Tab-separated table of C-alpha atoms in Angstrom:
chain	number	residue	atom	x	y	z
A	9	UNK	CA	0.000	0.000	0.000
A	10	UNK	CA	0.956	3.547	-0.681
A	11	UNK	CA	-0.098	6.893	0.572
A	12	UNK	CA	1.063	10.324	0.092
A	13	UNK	CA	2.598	11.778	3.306
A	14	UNK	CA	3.819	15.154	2.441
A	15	UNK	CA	1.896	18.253	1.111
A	16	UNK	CA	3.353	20.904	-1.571
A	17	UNK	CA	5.273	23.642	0.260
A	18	UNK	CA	4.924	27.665	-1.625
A	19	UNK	CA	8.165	27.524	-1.521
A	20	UNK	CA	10.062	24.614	-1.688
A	21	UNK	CA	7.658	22.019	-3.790
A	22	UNK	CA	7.979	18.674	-1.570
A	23	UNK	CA	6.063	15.522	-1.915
A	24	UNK	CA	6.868	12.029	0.303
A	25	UNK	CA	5.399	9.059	-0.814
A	26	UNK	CA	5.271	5.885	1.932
A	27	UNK	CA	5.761	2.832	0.246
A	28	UNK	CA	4.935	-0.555	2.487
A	29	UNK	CA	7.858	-3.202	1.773
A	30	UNK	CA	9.699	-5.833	3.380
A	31	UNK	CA	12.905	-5.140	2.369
A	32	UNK	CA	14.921	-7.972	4.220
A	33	UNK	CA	13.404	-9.709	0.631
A	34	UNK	CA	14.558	-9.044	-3.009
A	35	UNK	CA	10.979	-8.636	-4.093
A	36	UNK	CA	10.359	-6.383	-1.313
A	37	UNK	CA	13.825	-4.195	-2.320
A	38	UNK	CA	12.254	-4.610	-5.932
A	39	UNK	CA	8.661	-3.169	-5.515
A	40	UNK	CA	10.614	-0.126	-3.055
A	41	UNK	CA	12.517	1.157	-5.748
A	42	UNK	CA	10.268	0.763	-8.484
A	43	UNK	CA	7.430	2.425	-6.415
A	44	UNK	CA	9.915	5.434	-5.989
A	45	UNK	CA	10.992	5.150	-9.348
A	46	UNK	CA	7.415	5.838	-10.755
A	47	UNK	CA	6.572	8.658	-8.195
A	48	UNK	CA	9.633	10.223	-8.941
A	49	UNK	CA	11.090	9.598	-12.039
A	50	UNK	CA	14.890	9.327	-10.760
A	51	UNK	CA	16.879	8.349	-7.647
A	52	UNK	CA	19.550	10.854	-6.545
A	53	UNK	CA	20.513	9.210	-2.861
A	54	UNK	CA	19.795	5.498	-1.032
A	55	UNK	CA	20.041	5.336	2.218
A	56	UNK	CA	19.788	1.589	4.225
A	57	UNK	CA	18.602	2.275	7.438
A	58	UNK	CA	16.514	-1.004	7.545
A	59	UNK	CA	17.519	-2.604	11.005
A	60	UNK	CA	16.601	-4.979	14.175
A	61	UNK	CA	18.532	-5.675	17.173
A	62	UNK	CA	18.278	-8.457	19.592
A	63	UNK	CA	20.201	-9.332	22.944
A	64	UNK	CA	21.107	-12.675	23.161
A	65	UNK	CA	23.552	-15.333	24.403
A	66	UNK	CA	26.042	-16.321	21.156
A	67	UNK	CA	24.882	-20.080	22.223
A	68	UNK	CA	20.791	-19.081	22.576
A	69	UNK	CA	20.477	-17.159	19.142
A	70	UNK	CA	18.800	-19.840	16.615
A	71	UNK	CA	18.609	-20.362	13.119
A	72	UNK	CA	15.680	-18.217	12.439
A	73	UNK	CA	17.504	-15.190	14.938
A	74	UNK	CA	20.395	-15.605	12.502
A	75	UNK	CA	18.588	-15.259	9.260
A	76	UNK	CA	16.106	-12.565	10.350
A	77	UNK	CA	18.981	-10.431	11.483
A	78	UNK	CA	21.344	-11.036	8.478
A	79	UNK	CA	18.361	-10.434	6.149
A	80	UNK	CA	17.068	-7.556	7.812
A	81	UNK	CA	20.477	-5.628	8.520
A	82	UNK	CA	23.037	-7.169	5.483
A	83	UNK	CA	20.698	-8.556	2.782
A	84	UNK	CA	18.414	-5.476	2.548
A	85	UNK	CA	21.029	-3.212	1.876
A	86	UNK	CA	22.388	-5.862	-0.847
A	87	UNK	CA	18.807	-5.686	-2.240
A	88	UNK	CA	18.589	-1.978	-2.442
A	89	UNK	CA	21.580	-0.985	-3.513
A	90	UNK	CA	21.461	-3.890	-6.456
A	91	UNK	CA	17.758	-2.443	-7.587
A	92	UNK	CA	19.200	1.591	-7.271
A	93	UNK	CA	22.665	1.525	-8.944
A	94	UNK	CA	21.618	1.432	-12.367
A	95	UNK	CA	19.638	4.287	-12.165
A	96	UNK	CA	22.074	5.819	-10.640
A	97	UNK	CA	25.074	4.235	-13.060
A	98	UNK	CA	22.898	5.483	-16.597
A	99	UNK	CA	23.448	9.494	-15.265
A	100	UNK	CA	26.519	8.941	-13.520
A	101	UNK	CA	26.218	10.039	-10.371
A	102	UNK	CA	24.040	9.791	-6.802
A	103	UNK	CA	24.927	8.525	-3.166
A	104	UNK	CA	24.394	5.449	-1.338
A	105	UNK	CA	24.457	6.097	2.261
A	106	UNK	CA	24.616	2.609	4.654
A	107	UNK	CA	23.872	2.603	8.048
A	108	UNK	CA	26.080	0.434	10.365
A	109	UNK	CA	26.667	0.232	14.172
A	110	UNK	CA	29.666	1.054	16.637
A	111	UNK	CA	29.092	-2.431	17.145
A	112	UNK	CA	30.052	-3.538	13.356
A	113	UNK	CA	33.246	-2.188	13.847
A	114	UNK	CA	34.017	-3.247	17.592
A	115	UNK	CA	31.811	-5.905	17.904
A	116	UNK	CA	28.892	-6.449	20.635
A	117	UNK	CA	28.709	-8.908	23.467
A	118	UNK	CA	25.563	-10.731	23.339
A	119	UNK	CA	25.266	-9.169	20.257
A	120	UNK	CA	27.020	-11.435	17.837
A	121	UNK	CA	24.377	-11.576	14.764
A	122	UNK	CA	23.790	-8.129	15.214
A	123	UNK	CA	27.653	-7.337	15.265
A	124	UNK	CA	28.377	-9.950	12.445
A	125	UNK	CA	26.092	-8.075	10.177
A	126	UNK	CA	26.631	-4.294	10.718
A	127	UNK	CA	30.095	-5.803	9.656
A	128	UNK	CA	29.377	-6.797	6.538
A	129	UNK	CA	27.486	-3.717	5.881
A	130	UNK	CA	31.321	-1.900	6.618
A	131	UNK	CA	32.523	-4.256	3.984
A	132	UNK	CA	30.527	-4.130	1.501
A	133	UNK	CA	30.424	-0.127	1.708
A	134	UNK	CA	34.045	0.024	1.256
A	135	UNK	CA	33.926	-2.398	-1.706
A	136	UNK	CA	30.987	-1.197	-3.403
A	137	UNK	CA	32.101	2.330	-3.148
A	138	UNK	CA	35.496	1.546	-5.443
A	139	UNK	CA	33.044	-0.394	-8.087
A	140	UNK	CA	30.525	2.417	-8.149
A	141	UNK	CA	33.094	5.804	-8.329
A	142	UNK	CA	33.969	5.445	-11.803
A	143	UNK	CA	30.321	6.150	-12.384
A	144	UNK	CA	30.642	9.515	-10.435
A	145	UNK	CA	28.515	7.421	-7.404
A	146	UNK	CA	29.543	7.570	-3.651
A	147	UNK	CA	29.012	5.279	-1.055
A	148	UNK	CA	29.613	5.840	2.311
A	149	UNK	CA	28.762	4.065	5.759
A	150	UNK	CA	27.140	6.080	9.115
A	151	UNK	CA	28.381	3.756	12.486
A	152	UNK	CA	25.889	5.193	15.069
A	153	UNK	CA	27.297	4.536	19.025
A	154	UNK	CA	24.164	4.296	21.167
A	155	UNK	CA	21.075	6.425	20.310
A	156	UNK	CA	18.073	7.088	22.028
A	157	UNK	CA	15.844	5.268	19.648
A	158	UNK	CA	13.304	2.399	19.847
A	159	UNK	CA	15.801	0.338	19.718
A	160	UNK	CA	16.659	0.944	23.172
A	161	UNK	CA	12.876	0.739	24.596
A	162	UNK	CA	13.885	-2.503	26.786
A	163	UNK	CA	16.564	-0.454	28.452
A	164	UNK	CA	15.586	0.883	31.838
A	165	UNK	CA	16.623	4.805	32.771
A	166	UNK	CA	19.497	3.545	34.914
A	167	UNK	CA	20.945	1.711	32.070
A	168	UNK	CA	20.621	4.666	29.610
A	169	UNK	CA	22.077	6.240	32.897
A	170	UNK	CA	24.613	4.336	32.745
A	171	UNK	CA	25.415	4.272	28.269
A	172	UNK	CA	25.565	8.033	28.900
A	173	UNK	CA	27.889	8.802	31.761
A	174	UNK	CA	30.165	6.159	29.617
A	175	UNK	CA	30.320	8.328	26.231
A	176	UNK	CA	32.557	10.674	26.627
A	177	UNK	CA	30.313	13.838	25.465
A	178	UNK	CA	28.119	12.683	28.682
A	179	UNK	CA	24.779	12.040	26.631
A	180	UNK	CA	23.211	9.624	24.219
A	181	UNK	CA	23.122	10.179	20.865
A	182	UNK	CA	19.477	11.336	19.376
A	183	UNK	CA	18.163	10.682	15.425
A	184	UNK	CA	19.320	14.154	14.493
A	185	UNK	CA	22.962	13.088	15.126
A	186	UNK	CA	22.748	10.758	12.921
A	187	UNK	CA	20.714	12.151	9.854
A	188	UNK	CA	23.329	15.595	9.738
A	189	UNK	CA	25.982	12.682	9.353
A	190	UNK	CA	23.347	11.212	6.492
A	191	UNK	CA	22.581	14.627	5.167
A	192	UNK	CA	26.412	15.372	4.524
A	193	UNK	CA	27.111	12.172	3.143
A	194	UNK	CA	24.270	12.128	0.934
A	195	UNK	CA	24.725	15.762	-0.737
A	196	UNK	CA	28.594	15.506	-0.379
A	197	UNK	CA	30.522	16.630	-3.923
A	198	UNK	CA	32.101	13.079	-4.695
A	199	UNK	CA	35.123	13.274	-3.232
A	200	UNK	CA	34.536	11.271	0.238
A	201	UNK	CA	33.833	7.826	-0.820
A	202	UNK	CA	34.440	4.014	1.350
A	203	UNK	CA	34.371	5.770	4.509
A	204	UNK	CA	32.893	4.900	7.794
A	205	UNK	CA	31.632	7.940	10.067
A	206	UNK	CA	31.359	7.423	13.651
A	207	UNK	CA	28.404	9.038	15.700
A	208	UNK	CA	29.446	7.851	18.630
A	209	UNK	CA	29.999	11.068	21.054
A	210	UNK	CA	33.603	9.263	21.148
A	211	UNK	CA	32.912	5.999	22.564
A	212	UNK	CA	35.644	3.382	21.960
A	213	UNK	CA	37.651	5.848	19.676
């Protein structure tokens, strides 16, 4: 199903379209893009942000833990950027912006699928990004630290207590952190390709 969620602006003409898709599925990263691709007529900047987490024991986390977090978190972004890049490739240029974890690069106790698979999203940044800049496209990877999302909603306020006084800047990160780091890397000129940003408010730097 899709609805229109934004209205014109006077000034700045704006429309959103939300488009209902599973995305952990190629047919899901299939009818995204080629929903957007009809409202829109073009695709100037991807950005994965698809993602689950789950705490778990590395000997409790099943099958179906391990393939729901790989396909939600690695596979989706696989799926999207494979269903984007030749619109993007045919006018030579746009920006593919993944989103990662702290924990992708430093990995997670009790958080091994989750870790495992922010990873590969690091790695496959870094290599798509050197296949892609020929065709004037970027690709770059956001590593959020911990941010007061949903995410954390199992958390009690002494343990976000406790995440805070343990970043260095003394607070948790919020969503606006993290999209100014997306907004840069998704207008940025084309010269900052492969690269992992931290938004981390300098934990384990």
């Amino acid at each position: 199903a899709r609805q229109l969620c934004g209205i014109l602006n006077d000034t700045y003409p704006t429309e959103a379209v939300c488009i209902k898709a599973d995305v952990s599925t190629p047919e899901g990263a299939k009818k995204l893009i080629s929903e957007a691709i009809s409202a829109f007529g073009d695709i100037d900047v991807l950005v994965n942000n698809a993602g689950i987490a789950q705490q778990k024991l590395f000997t409790d986390i099943t099958n179906e833990d391990w393939t729901k977090m790989v396909n939600t978190n690695l596979s989706s972004v696989f799926y999207l950027c494979r269903e984007a890049t030749p619109f993007m490739v045919s006018k030579k240029s746009g920006n593919i912006v993944n989103i990662s974890s702290i924990w992708g690069e430093t990995g997670g106790s009790c958080e091994v699928h989750y870790s495992a698979a922010k990873a590969g999203v690091i790695g496959l940044t870094k290599a798509l990004a050197k296949e892609l800049a020929p065709s004037g496209i970027t690709v770059n990877c956001v590593c959020p630290g911990v941010i007061r999302t949903d995410m954390l909603s199992s958390f009690t306020e002494e343990d976000l207590k406790a995440l805070a006084d343990e970043t260095p800047v003394m607070r948790l990160g919020t969503p606006k952190d993290v999209a100014d780091a997306v907004l840069y890397l998704g207008t940025n000129s084309g010269f900052v390709t492969g690269q992992v940003l931290g938004v981390n408010g300098g934990l384990y730097v």
